[in-house]
Coordinates of C-alpha atoms in Angstrom, one line a residue:
X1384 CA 43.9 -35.5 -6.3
X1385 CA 43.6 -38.9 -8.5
X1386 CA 42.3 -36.9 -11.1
X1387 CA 44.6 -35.8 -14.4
X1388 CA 45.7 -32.0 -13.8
X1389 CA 43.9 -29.5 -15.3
X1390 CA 47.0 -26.8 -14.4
X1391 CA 49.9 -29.4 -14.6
X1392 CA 53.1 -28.1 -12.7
X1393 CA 56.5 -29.7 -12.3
X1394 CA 58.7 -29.5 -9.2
X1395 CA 62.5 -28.3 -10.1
X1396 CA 63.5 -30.5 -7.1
X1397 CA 62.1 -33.5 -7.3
X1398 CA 60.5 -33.5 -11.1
X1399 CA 56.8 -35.0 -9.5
X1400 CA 53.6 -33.3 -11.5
X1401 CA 51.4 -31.7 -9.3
X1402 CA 47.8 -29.5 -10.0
X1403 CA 49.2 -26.3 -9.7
X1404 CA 46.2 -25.1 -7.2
X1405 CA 46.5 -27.8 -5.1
X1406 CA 50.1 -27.6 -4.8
X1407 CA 49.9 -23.8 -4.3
X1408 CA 47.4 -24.2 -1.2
X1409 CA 49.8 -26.8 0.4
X1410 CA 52.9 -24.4 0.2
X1411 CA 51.0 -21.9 1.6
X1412 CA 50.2 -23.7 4.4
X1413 CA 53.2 -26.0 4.9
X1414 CA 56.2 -24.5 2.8
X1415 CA 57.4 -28.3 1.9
X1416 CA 57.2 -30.7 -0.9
X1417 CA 53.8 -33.4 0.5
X1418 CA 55.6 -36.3 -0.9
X1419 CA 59.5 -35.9 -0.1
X1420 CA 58.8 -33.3 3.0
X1421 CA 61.8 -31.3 1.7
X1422 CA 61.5 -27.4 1.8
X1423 CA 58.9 -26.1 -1.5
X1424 CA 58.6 -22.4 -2.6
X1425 CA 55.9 -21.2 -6.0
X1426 CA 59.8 -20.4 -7.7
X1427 CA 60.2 -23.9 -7.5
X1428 CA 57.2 -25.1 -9.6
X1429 CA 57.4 -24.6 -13.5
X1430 CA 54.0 -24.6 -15.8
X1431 CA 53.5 -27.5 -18.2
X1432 CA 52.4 -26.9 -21.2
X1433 CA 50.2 -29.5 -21.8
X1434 CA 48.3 -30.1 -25.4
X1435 CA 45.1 -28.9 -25.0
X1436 CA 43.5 -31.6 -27.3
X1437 CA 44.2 -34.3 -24.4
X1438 CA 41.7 -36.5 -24.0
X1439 CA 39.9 -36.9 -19.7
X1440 CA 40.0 -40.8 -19.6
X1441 CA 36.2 -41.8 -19.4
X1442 CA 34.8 -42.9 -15.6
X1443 CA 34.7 -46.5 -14.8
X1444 CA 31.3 -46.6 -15.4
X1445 CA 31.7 -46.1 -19.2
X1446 CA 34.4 -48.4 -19.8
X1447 CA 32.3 -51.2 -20.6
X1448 CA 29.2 -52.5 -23.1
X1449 CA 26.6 -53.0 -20.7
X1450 CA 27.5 -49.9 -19.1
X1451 CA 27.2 -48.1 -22.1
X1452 CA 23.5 -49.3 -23.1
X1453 CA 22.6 -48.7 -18.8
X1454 CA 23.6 -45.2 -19.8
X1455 CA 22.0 -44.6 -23.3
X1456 CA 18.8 -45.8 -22.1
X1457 CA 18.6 -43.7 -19.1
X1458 CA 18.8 -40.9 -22.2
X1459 CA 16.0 -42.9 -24.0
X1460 CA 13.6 -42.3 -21.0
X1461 CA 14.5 -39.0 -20.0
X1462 CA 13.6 -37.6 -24.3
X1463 CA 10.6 -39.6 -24.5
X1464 CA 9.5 -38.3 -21.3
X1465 CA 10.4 -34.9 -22.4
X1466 CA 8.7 -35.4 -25.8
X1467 CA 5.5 -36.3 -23.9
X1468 CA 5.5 -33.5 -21.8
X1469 CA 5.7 -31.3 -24.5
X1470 CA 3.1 -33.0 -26.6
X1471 CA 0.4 -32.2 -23.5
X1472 CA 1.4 -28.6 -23.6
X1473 CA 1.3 -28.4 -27.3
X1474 CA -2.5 -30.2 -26.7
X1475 CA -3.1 -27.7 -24.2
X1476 CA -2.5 -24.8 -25.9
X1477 CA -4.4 -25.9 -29.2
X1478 CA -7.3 -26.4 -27.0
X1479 CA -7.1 -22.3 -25.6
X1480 CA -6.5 -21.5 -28.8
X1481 CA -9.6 -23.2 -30.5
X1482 CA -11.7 -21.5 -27.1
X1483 CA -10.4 -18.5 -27.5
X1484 CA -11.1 -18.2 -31.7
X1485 CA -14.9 -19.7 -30.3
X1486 CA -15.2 -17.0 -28.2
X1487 CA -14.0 -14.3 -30.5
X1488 CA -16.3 -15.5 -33.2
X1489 CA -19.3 -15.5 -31.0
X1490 CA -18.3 -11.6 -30.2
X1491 CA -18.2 -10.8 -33.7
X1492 CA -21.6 -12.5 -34.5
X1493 CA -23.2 -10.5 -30.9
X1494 CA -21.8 -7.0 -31.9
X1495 CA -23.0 -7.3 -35.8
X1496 CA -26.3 -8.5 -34.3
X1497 CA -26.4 -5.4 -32.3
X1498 CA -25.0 -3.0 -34.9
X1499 CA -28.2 -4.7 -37.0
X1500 CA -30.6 -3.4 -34.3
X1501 CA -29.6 -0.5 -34.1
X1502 CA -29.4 0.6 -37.4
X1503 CA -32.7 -0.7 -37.9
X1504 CA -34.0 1.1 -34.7
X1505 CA -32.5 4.4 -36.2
X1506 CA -34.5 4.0 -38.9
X1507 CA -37.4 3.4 -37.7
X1508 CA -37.1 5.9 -35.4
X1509 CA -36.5 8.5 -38.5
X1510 CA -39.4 7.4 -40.4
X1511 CA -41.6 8.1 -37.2
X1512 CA -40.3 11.7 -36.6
X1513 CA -40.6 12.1 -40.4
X1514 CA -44.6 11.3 -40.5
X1515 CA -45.7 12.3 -36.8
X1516 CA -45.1 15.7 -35.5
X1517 CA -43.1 15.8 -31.9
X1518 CA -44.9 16.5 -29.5
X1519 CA -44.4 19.2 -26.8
X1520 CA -42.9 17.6 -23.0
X1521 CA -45.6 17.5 -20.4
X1522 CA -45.9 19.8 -17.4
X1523 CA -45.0 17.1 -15.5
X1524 CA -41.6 16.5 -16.9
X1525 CA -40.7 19.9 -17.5
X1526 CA -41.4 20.3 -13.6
X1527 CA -39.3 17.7 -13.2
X1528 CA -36.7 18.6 -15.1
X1529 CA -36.6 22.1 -13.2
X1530 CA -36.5 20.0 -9.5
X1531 CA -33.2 18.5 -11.3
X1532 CA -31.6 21.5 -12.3
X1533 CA -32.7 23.1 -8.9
X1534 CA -31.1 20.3 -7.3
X1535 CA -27.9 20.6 -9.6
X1536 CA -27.4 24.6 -9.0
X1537 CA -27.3 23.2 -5.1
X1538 CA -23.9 21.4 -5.3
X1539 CA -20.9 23.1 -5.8
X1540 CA -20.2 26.2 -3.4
X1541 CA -22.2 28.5 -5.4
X1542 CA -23.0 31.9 -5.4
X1543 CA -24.8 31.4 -2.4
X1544 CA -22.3 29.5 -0.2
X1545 CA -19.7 32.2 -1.4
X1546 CA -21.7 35.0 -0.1
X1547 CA -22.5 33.4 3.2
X1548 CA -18.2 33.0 3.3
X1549 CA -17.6 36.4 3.0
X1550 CA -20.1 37.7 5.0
X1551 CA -18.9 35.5 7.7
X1552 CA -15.1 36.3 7.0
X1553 CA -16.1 40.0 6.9
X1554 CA -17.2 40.1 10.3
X1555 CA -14.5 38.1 12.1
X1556 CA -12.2 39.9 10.4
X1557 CA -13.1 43.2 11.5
X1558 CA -13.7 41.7 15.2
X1559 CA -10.7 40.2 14.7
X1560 CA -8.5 43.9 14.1
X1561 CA -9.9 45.0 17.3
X1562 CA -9.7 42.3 19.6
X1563 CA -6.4 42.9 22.1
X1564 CA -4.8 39.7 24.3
X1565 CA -7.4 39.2 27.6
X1566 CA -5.7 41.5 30.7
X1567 CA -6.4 38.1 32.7
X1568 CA -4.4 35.6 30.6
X1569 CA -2.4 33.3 32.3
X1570 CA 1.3 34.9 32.3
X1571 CA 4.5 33.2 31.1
X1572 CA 5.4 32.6 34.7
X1573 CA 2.8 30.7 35.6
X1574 CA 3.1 28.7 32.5
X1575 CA 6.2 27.7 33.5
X1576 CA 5.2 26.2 36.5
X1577 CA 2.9 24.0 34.9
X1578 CA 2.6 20.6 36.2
X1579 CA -0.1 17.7 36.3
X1580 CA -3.2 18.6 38.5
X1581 CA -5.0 16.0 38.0
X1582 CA -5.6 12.5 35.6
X1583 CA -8.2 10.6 34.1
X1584 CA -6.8 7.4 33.5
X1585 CA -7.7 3.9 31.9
X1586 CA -10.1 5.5 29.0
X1587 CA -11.5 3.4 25.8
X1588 CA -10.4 -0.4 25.8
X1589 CA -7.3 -2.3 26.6
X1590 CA -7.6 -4.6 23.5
X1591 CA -6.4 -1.6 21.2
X1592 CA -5.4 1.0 23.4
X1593 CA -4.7 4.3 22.9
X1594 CA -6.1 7.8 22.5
X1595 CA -5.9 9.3 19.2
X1596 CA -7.8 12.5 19.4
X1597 CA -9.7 14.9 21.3
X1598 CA -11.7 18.2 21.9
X1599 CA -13.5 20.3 24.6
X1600 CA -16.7 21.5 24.4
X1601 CA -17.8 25.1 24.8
X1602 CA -18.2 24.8 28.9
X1603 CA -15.0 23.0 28.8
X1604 CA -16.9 20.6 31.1
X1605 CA -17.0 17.9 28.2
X1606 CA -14.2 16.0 26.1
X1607 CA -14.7 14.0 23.3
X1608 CA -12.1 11.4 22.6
X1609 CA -11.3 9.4 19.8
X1610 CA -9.7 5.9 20.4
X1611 CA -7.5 3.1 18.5
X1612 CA -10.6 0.9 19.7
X1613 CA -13.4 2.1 17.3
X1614 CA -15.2 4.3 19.8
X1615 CA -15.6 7.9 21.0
X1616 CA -16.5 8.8 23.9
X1617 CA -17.8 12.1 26.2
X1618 CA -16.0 12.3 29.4
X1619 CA -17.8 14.6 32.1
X1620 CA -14.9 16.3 34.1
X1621 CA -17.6 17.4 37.2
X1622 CA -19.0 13.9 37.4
X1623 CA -15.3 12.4 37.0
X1624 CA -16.7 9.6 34.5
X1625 CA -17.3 8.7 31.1
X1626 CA -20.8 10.1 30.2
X1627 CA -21.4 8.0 27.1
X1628 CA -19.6 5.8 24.5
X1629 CA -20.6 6.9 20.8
X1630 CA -20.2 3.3 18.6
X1631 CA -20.3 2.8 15.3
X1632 CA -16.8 3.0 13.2
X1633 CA -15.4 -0.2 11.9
X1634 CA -12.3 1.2 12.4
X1635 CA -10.0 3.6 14.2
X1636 CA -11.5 7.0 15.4
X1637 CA -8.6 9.6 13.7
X1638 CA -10.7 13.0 14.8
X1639 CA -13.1 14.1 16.5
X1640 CA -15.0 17.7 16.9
X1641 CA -17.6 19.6 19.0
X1642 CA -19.7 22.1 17.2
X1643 CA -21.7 23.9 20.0
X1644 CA -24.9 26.0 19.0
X1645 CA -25.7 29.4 20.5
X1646 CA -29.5 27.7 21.2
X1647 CA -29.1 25.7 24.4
X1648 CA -32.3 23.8 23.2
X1649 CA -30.5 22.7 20.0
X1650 CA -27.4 20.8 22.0
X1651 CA -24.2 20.6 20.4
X1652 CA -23.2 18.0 17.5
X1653 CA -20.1 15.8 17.7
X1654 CA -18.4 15.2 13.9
X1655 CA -16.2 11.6 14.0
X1656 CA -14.1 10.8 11.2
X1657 CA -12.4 7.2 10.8
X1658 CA -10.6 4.7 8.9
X1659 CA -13.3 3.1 7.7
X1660 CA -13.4 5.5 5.1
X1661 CA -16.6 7.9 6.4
X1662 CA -17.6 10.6 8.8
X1663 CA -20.5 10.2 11.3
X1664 CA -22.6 13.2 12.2
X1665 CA -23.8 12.7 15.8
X1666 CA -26.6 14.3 17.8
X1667 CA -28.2 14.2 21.5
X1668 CA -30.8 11.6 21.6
X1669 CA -33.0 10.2 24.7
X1670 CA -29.8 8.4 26.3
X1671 CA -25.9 9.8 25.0
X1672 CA -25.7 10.5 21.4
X1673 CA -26.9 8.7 18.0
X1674 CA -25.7 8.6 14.8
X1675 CA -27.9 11.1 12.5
X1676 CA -26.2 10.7 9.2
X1677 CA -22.9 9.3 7.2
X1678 CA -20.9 10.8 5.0
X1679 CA -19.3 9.0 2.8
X1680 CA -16.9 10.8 0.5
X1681 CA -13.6 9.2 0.5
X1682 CA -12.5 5.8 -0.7
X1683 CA -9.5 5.3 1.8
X1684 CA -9.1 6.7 5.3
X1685 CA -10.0 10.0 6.4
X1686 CA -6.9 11.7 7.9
X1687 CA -8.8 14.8 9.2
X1688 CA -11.5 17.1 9.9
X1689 CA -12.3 21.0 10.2
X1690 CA -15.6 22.6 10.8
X1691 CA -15.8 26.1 9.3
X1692 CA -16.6 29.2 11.1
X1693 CA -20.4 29.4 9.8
X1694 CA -20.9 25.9 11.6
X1695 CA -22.6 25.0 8.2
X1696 CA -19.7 23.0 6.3
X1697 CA -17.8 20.8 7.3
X1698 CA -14.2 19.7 5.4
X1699 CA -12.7 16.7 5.2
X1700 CA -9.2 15.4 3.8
X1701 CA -8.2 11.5 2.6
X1702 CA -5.2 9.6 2.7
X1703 CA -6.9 8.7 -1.2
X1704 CA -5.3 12.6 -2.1
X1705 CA -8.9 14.4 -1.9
X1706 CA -10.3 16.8 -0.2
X1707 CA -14.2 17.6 0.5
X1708 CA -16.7 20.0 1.2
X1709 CA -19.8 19.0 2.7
X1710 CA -23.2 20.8 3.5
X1711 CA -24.2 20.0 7.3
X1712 CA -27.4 20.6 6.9
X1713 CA -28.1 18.7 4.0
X1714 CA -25.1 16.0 4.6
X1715 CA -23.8 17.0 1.1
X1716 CA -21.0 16.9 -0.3
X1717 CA -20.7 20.2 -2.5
X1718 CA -17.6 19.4 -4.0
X1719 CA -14.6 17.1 -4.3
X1720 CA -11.0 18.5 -4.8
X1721 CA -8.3 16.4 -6.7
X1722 CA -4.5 17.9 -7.5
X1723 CA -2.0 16.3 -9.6
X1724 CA 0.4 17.2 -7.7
X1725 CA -0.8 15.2 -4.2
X1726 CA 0.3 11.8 -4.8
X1727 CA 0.9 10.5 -1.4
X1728 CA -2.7 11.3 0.5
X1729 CA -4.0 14.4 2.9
X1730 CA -2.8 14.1 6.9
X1731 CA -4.3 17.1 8.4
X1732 CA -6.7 19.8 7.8
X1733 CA -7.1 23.3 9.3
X1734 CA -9.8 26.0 8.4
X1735 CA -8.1 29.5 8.8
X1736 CA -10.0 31.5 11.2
X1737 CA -12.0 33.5 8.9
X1738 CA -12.9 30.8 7.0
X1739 CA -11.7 31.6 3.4
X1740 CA -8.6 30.0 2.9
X1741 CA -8.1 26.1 4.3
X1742 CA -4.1 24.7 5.4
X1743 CA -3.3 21.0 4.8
X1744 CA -0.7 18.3 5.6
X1745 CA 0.4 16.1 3.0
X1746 CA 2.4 12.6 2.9
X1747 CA 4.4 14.4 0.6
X1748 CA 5.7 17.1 3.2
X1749 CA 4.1 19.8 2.0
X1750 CA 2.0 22.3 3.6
X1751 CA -0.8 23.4 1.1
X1752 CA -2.8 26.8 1.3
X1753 CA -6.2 26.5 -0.5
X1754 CA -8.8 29.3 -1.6
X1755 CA -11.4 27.7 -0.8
X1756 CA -14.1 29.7 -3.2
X1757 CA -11.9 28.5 -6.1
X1758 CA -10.8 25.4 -4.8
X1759 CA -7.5 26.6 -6.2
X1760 CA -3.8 26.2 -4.6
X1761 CA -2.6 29.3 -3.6
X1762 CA 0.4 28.7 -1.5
X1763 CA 2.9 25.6 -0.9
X1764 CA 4.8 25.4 2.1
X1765 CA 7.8 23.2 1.2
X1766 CA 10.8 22.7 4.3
X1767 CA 9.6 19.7 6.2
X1768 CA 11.3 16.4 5.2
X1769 CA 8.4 13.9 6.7
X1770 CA 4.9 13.1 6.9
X1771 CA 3.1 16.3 7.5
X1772 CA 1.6 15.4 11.3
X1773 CA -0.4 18.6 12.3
X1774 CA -0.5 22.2 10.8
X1775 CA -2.6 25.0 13.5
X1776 CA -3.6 28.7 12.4
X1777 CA -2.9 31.3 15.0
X1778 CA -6.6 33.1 15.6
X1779 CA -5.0 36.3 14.7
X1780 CA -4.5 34.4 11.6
X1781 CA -1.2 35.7 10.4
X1782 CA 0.7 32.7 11.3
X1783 CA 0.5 29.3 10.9
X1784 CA 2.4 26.3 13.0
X1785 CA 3.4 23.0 11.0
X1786 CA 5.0 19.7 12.8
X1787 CA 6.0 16.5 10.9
X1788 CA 8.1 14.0 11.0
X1789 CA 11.3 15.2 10.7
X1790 CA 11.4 16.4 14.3
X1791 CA 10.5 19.9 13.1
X1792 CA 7.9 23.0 13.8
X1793 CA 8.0 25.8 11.5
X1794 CA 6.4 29.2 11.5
X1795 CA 5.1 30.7 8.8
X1796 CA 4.2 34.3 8.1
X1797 CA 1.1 34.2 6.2
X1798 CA 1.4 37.7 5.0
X1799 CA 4.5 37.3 3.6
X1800 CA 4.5 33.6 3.2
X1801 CA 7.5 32.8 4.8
X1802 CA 9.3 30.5 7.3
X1803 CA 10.1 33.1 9.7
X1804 CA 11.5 30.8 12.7
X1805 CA 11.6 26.8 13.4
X1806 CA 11.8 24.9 16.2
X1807 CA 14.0 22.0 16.5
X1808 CA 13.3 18.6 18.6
X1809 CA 16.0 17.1 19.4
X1810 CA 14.8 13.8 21.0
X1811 CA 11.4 11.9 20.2
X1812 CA 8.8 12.5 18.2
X1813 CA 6.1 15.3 17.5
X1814 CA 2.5 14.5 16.4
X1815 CA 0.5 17.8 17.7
X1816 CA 0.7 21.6 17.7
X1817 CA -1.7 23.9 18.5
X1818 CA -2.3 27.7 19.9
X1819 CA -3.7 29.1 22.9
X1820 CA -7.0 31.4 21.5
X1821 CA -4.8 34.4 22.7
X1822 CA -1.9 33.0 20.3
X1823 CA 0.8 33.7 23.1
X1824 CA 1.7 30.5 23.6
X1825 CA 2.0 27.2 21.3
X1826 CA 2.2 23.8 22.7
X1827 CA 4.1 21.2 21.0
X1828 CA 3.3 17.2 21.7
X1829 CA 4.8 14.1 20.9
X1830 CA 7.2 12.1 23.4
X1831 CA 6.3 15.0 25.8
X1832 CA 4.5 18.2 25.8
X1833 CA 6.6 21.6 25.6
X1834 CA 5.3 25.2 25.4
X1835 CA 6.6 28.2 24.0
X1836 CA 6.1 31.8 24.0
X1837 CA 5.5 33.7 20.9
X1838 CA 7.5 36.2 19.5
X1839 CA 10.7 35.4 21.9
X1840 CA 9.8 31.5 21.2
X1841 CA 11.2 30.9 25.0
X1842 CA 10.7 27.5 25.7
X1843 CA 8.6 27.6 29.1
X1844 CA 7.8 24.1 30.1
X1845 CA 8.4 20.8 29.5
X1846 CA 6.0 18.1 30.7
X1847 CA 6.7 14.4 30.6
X1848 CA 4.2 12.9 32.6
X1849 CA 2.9 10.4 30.0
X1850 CA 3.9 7.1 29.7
X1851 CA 2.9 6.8 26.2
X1852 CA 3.1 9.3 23.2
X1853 CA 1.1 12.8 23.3
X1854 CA -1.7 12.5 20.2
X1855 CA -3.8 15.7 21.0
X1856 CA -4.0 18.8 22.9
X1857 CA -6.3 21.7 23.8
X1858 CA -5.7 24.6 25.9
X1859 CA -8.4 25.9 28.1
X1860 CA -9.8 29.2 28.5
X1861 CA -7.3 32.2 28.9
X1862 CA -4.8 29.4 28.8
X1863 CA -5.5 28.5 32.7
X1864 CA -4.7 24.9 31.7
X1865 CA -4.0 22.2 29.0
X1866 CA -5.3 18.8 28.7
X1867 CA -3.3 16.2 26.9
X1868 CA -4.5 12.7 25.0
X1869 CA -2.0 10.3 24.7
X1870 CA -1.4 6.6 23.8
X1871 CA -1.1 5.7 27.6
X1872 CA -5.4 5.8 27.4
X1873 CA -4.9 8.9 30.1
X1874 CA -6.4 12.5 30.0
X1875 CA -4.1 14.6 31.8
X1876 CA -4.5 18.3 32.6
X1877 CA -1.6 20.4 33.1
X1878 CA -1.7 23.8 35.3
X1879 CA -1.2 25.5 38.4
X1880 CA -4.8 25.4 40.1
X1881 CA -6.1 21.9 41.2
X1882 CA -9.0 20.7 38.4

């Protein structure tokens, strides 16, 4: 190696000093002695043990005087320049230092000042009350101070909003009991021959495409869709085309809910929620719909929204872990609902059919049941390993459907509270459940759409007509059909009678 050994070895053979890892590496690859060629093995190589105060011989470049001062004033240059550096750091930092003290000083001098005042103020103030009586408020500000109070007794779900919640729950309750599955619902037969009867294709923009939600309105002439591109819009299923476009979210549309009135005259409201961190209360104007009011309760994106049975509140969940309950009419929000135990955000939100009790998704895979006088959770659902993606209350309202992540639906038995069956999806991905109003039949979507039958839990069809992932579903009345959203931009309605 032209270098003195650090491992110094001595051939048995031949008696020439090698570096033992060198030497080693050559056998191994050769098997003979590099300077004789004779046959070498590692038993023929014997350690020297070599004093281990011996001196390296110094480079060439050290072995003379003017070598020597090239080299100690190459160290010269390199320790003043060092020693300069550091004496502009050391300047530096004597310089923040004497700001900082300045600074500190002046805050001393402001907050004595102030302390000065006020003591002084205080006393004044004491030597007034102590010669002048105090005078009674004016009618003026005691009227005011009622309004405030008025207006204080208002927020909150009160007295008031709890009686109009179990007066509503009372009655769909007991209509509830006595309602029996529709002789004319569509049979499990005919839901197995299913298929596409007709599609609306090419809906909201190209530039972020994608439907992300949608509902029908009472006629089931009208569905509002909610798009990747900002928008909603009303599509008219007897005119074929998109009535109007409803703009005015900065970002994504992530729900999107009819609220139809019993007076005709009244028209029905569309609720939008978004990622832009609010929910937009439209109304019919002269030409489409116009934004009547905002609500802005959240301070990240709202995951979802449920409108409760009354038509007069409206709920919304966060992926900033809060939940909301707002006042329609007013365009209040009555009360804001933080848990410890929600870390991860809200990702869906169901009102139970009679209103008192509220289901959500979490990011956390849990299925929460809220009382939602108290605001108080009463029941956790815990089986899911993923993202909550949609939860759906039968009408009967005994059960309750949950999908997430993991490829999994599960069934719970609200009356007992229980996991009483789970589906499995073995391929894809599922992003939507929801019942028929009979609660016969549940429809799963994701990669496809699949239906089941209650109680047996037959699967009956399996539709994969979309070209892009299923986001929303509704059946129609007396389950004659279902129409699917999806990220193709498609509507596509599924049944056995053309549309």
């Amino acid at each position: 190696s032209g270098e003195p050994p650090q491992e110094p070895v001595i051939s048995k053979r031949n008696g020439h000093v090698y570096e033992k890892k060198l030497i080693v590496k050559y056998i191994a690859d050769h098997g003979k002695d590099p300077i004789d060629g004779q046959d070498l093995t590692e038993e023929d190589l014997l350690e020297i043990k070599a004093s281990p105060k011996t001196v390296k011989p110094r480079p060439a470049t050290l072995t003379s005087i003017p070598s020597l001062l090239a080299v100690f004033q190459n160290e010269w240059d390199s320790l003043m320049l060092e020693t300069f550096t550091l004496k502009q750091q050391y300047q530096q930092v004597r310089q923040e230092l004497s700001h900082a003290l300045y600074q500190y000083d002046a805050a001393c001098r402001v907050i004595a000042r102030l302390m000065k005042e006020r003591d002084a103020a205080r006393e004044a103030l004491a030597n007034v009350q102590a010669h002048i009586a105090v005078q009674p408020p004016s009618d003026a500000a005691v009227s005011e101070a009622n309004a405030m109070e008025v207006e204080e007794e208002k927020k909150g779900i009160n007295d008031a909003v709890i009686e109009k919640l179990n007066e509503t729950s009372a009655n769909l309750s007991k209509a509830r009991k006595k309602r029996k599955a529709p002789p004319n619902l569509t049979p499990a037969d005919t839901i197995k021959e299913f298929n596409q009867i007709s599609v609306v294709p090419s809906l909201h923009t190209t530039s972020n495409p994608g439907i992300t939600c949608i509902d029908l309105d009472h006629t089931e002439k009208l569905i509002l869709t909610g798009g990747n591109d900002k928008k909603a819009q009303i599509f008219n299923r007897d005119k074929n085309k998109v009535e109007c476009a409803l703009k005015g979210h900065t970002k994504k549309v992530t729900n999107v809910l009819w609220m139809g009135r019993t007076d005709s005259d009244q028209g029905d409201t569309v609720f939008t929620s978004s990622a832009d961190k609010t929910i937009r209360i439209w109304k019919p104007a002269t030409k489409g719909y116009k934004t009547e009011s905002i609500i802005s309760a959240h301070s990240s994106e709202v995951t979802g929204i449920a409108v409760h049975a009354t038509k007069d509140y409206l709920v919304s969940v966060s992926h900033d872990s809060t939940w909301a309950f707002h006042d329609i009419e007013t365009v209040q929000t009555l009360v804001t609902v933080e848990s410890n135990e929600v870390k991860d955000g809200y990702s869906t939100v169901e009102f139970h059919p009679d209103g008192l009790i509220l289901g959500t998704g979490t990011y956390d895979s849990v299925v929460r049941i809220w009382d939602v006088k108290s605001q108080q959770n009463v029941a956790s659902f815990t089986g899911h390993t993923g993202r909550v993606t949609s939860i759906s209350f039968s009408e009967n309202g005994y059960f309750l459907a949950t999908a997430s992540e993991d490829n999994l639906v599960k069934l719970w038995d609200l009356r007992k509270l229980s996991n009483f069956h789970t589906l499995t999806i073995d391929e894809g991905k599922i992003n939507k459940v929801v019942w028929d109003y009979s609660g016969h039949y549940l429809a799963v979507g994701g990669t496809d759409v699949r239906i089941y039958q209650s109680k047996t839990w037959n699967q009956l069809a399996v539709i994969s007509e979309n070209n892009g992932d299923v986001t929303d579903m509704k059946f129609g009345e007396l389950a004659k059909f279902l129409v699917v959203g999806s990220l193709d931009r498609s509507l596509r309605f599924f049944g056995t009678e053309p549309n």
